[in-house]
PDB file of C-alpha atoms in Angstrom:
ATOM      1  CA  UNK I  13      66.833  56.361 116.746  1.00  0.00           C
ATOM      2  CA  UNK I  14      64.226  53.832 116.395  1.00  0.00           C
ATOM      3  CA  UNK I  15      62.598  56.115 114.025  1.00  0.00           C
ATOM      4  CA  UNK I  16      65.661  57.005 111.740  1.00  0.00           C
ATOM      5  CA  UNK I  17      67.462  53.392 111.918  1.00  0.00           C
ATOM      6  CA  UNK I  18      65.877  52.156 108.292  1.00  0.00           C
ATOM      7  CA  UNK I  19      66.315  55.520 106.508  1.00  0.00           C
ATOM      8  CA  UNK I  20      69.674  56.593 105.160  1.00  0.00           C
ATOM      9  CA  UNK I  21      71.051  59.545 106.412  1.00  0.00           C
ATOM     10  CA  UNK I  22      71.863  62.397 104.055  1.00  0.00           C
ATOM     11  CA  UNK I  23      74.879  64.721 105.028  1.00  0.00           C
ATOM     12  CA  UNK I  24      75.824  68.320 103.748  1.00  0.00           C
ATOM     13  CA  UNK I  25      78.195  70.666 103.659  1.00  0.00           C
ATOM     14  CA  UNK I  26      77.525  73.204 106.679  1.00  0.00           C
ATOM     15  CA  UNK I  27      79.352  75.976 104.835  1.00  0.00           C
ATOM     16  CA  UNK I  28      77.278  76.653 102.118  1.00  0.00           C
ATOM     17  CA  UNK I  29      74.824  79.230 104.044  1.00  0.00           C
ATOM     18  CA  UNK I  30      71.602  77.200 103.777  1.00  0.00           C
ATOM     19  CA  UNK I  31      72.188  77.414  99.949  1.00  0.00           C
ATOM     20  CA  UNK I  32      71.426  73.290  98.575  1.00  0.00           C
ATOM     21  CA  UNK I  33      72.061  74.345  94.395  1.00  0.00           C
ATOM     22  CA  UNK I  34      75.070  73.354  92.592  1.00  0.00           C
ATOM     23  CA  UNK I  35      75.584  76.958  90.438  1.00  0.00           C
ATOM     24  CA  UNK I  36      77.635  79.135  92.128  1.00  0.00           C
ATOM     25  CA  UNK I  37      76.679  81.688  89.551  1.00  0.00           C
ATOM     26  CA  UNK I  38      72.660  82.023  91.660  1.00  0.00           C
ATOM     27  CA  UNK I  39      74.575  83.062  95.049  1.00  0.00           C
ATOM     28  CA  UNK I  40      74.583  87.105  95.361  1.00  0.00           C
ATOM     29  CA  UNK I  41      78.492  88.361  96.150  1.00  0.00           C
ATOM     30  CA  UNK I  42      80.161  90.985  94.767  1.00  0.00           C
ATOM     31  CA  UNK I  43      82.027  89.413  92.351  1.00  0.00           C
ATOM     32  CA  UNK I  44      78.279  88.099  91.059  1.00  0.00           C
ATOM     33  CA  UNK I  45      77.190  91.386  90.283  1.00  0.00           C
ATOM     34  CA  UNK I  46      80.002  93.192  88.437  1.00  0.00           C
ATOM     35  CA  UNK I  47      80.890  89.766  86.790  1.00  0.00           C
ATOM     36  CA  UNK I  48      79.534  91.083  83.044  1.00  0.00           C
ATOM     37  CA  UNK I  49      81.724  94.852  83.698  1.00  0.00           C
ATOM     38  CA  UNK I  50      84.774  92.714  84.743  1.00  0.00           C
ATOM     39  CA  UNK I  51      84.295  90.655  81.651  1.00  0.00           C
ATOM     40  CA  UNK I  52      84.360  93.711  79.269  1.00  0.00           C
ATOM     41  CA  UNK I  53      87.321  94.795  81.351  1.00  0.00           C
ATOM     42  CA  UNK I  54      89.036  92.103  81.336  1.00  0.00           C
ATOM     43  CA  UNK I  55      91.472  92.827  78.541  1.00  0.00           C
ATOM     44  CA  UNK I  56      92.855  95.462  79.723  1.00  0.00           C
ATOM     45  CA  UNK I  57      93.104  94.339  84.027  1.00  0.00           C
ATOM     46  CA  UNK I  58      94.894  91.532  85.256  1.00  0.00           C
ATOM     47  CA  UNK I  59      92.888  89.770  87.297  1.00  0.00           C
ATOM     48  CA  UNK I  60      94.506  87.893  90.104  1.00  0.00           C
ATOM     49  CA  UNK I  61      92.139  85.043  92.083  1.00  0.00           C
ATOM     50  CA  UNK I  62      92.687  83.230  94.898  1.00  0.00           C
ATOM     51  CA  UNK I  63      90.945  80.372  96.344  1.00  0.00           C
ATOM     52  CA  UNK I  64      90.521  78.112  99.341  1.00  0.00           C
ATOM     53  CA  UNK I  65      88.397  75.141  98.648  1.00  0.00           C
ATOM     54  CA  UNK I  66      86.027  74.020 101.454  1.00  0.00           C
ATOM     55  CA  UNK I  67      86.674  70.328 102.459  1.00  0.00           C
ATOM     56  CA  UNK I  68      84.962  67.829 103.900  1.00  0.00           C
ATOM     57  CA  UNK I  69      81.606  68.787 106.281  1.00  0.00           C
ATOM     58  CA  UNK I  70      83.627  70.883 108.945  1.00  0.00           C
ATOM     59  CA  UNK I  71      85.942  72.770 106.711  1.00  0.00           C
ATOM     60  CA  UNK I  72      88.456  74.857 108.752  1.00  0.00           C
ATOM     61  CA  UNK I  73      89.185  77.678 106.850  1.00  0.00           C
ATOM     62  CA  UNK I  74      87.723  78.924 103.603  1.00  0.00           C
ATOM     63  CA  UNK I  75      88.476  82.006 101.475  1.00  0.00           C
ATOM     64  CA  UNK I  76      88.068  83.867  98.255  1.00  0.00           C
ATOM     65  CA  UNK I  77      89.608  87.012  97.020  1.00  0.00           C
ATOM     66  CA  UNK I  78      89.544  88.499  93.640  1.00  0.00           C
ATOM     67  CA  UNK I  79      92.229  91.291  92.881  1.00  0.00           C
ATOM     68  CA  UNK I  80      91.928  93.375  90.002  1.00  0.00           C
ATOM     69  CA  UNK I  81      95.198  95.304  88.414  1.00  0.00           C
ATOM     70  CA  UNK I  82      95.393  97.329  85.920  1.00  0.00           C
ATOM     71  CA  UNK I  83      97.310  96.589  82.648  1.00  0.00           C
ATOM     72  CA  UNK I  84      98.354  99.688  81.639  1.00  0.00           C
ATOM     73  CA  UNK I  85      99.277 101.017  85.221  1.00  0.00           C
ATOM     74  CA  UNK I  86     102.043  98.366  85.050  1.00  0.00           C
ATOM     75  CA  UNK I  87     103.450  98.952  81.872  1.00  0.00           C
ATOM     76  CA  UNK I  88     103.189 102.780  81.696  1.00  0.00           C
ATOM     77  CA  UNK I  89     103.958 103.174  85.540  1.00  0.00           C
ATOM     78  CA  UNK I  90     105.093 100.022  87.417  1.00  0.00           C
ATOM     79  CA  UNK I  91     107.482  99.259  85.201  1.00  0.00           C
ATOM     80  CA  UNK I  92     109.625 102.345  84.440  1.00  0.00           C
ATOM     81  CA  UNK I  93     109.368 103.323  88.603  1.00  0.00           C
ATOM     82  CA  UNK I  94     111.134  99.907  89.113  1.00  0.00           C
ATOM     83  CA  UNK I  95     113.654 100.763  86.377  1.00  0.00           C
ATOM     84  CA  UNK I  96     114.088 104.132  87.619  1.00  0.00           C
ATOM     85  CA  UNK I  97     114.527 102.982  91.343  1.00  0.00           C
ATOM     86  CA  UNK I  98     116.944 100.087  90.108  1.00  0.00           C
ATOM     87  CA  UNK I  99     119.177 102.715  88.518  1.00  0.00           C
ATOM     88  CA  UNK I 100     118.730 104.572  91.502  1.00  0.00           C
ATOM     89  CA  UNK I 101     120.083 102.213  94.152  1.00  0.00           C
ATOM     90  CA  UNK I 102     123.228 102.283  92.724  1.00  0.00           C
ATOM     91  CA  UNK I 103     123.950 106.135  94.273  1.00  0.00           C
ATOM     92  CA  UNK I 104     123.027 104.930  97.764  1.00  0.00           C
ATOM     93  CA  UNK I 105     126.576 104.793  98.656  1.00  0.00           C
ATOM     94  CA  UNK I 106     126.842 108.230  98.930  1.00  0.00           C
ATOM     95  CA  UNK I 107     124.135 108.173 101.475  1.00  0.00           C
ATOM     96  CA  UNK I 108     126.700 106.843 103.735  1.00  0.00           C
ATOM     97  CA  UNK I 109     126.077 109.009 107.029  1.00  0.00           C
ATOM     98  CA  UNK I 110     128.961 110.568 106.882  1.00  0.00           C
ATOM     99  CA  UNK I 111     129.420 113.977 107.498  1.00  0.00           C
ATOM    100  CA  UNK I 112     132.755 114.635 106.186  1.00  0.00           C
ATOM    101  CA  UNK I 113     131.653 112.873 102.820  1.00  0.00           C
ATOM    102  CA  UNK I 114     128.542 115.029 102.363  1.00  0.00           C
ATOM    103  CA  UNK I 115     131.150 118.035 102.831  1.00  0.00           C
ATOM    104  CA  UNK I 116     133.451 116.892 100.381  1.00  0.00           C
ATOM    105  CA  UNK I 117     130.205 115.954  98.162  1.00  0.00           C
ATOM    106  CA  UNK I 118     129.373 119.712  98.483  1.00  0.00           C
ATOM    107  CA  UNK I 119     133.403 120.776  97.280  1.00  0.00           C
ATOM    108  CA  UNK I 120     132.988 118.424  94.643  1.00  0.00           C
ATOM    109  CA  UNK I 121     130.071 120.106  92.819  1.00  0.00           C
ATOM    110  CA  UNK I 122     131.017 123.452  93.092  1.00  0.00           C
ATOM    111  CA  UNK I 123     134.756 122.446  92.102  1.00  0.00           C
ATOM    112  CA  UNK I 124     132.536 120.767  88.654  1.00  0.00           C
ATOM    113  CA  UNK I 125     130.138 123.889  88.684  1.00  0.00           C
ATOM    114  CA  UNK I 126     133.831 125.696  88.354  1.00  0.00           C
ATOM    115  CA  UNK I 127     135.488 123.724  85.675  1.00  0.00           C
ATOM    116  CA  UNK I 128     133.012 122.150  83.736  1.00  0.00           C
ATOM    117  CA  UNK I 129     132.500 125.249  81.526  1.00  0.00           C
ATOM    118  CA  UNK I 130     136.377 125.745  80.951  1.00  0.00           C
ATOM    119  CA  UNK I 131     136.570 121.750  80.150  1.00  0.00           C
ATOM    120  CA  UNK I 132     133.643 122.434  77.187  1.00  0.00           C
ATOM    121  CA  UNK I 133     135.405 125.831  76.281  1.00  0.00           C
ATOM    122  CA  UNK I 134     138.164 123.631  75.592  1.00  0.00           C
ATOM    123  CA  UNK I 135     136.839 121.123  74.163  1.00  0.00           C
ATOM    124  CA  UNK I 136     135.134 123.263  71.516  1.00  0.00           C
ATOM    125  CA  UNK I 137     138.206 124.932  70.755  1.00  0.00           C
ATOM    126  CA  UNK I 138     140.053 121.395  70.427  1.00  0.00           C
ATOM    127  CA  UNK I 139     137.015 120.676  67.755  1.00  0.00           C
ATOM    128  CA  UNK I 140     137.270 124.371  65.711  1.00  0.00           C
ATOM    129  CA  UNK I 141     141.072 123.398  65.518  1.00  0.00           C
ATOM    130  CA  UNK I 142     140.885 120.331  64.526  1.00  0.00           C
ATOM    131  CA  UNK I 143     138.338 121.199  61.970  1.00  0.00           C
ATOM    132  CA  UNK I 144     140.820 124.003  60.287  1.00  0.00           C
ATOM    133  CA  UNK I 145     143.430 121.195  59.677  1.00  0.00           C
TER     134      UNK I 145
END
């Protein structure tokens, strides 16, 4: 101590793996290297980034996390699958566990498979008829 007492004392961050320069674009990750493809990608992803700051000399937790998504999956597939699901969950009544139900679910479409025909037969005669008048 008698030695250090009439310097100042210089502290650090500890996090920063040995690495004293103030670019973060000169450390090596991932991100670093495919940073000029992402760049020419990046119209068509959307690019989601999260990030933990490091605080103070004993930070407790740090993190970084890039997440790429495509564009045109979202519009072309996200988007219709959660329109089509949407309009979906409006039959899950008939998923009701019921046995009896399914049964009568089962009368019900051959009674339609049955009459639907006959309905249009009729309906096309109702049209030719009222078409003569």
């Amino acid at each position: 101590k008698l030695v250090t007492a009439k310097r100042s004392q210089a502290s650090d961050v500890t996090w920063g793996c040995g690495y004293t320069g103030s670019a973060e674009k000169t450390q090596y990750t991932a991100s670093s290297f495919v940073r000029t493809y992402r760049k020419l990608a990046e119209p068509v992803l959307m690019i989601k980034r999260k990030k933990n700051e490091a605080a103070g000399l004993y930070p407790d937790r740090i993190s970084q996390a890039t997440h790429p998504y495509d564009k045109i999956e979202y519009w072309l597939i996200d988007k219709p699958l959660l329109f089509i699901r949407s309009f979906l969950k409006r039959f899950t009544f008939l998923q009701n566990g019921h046995i009896q139900a399914y049964i009568l679910y089962g009368f019900v479409f051959v009674g339609l498979t049955i009459l639907l025909p006959v309905i249009v037969e009729k309906i096309i005669e109702l049209v030719n008829f009222l078409n003569q008048l």
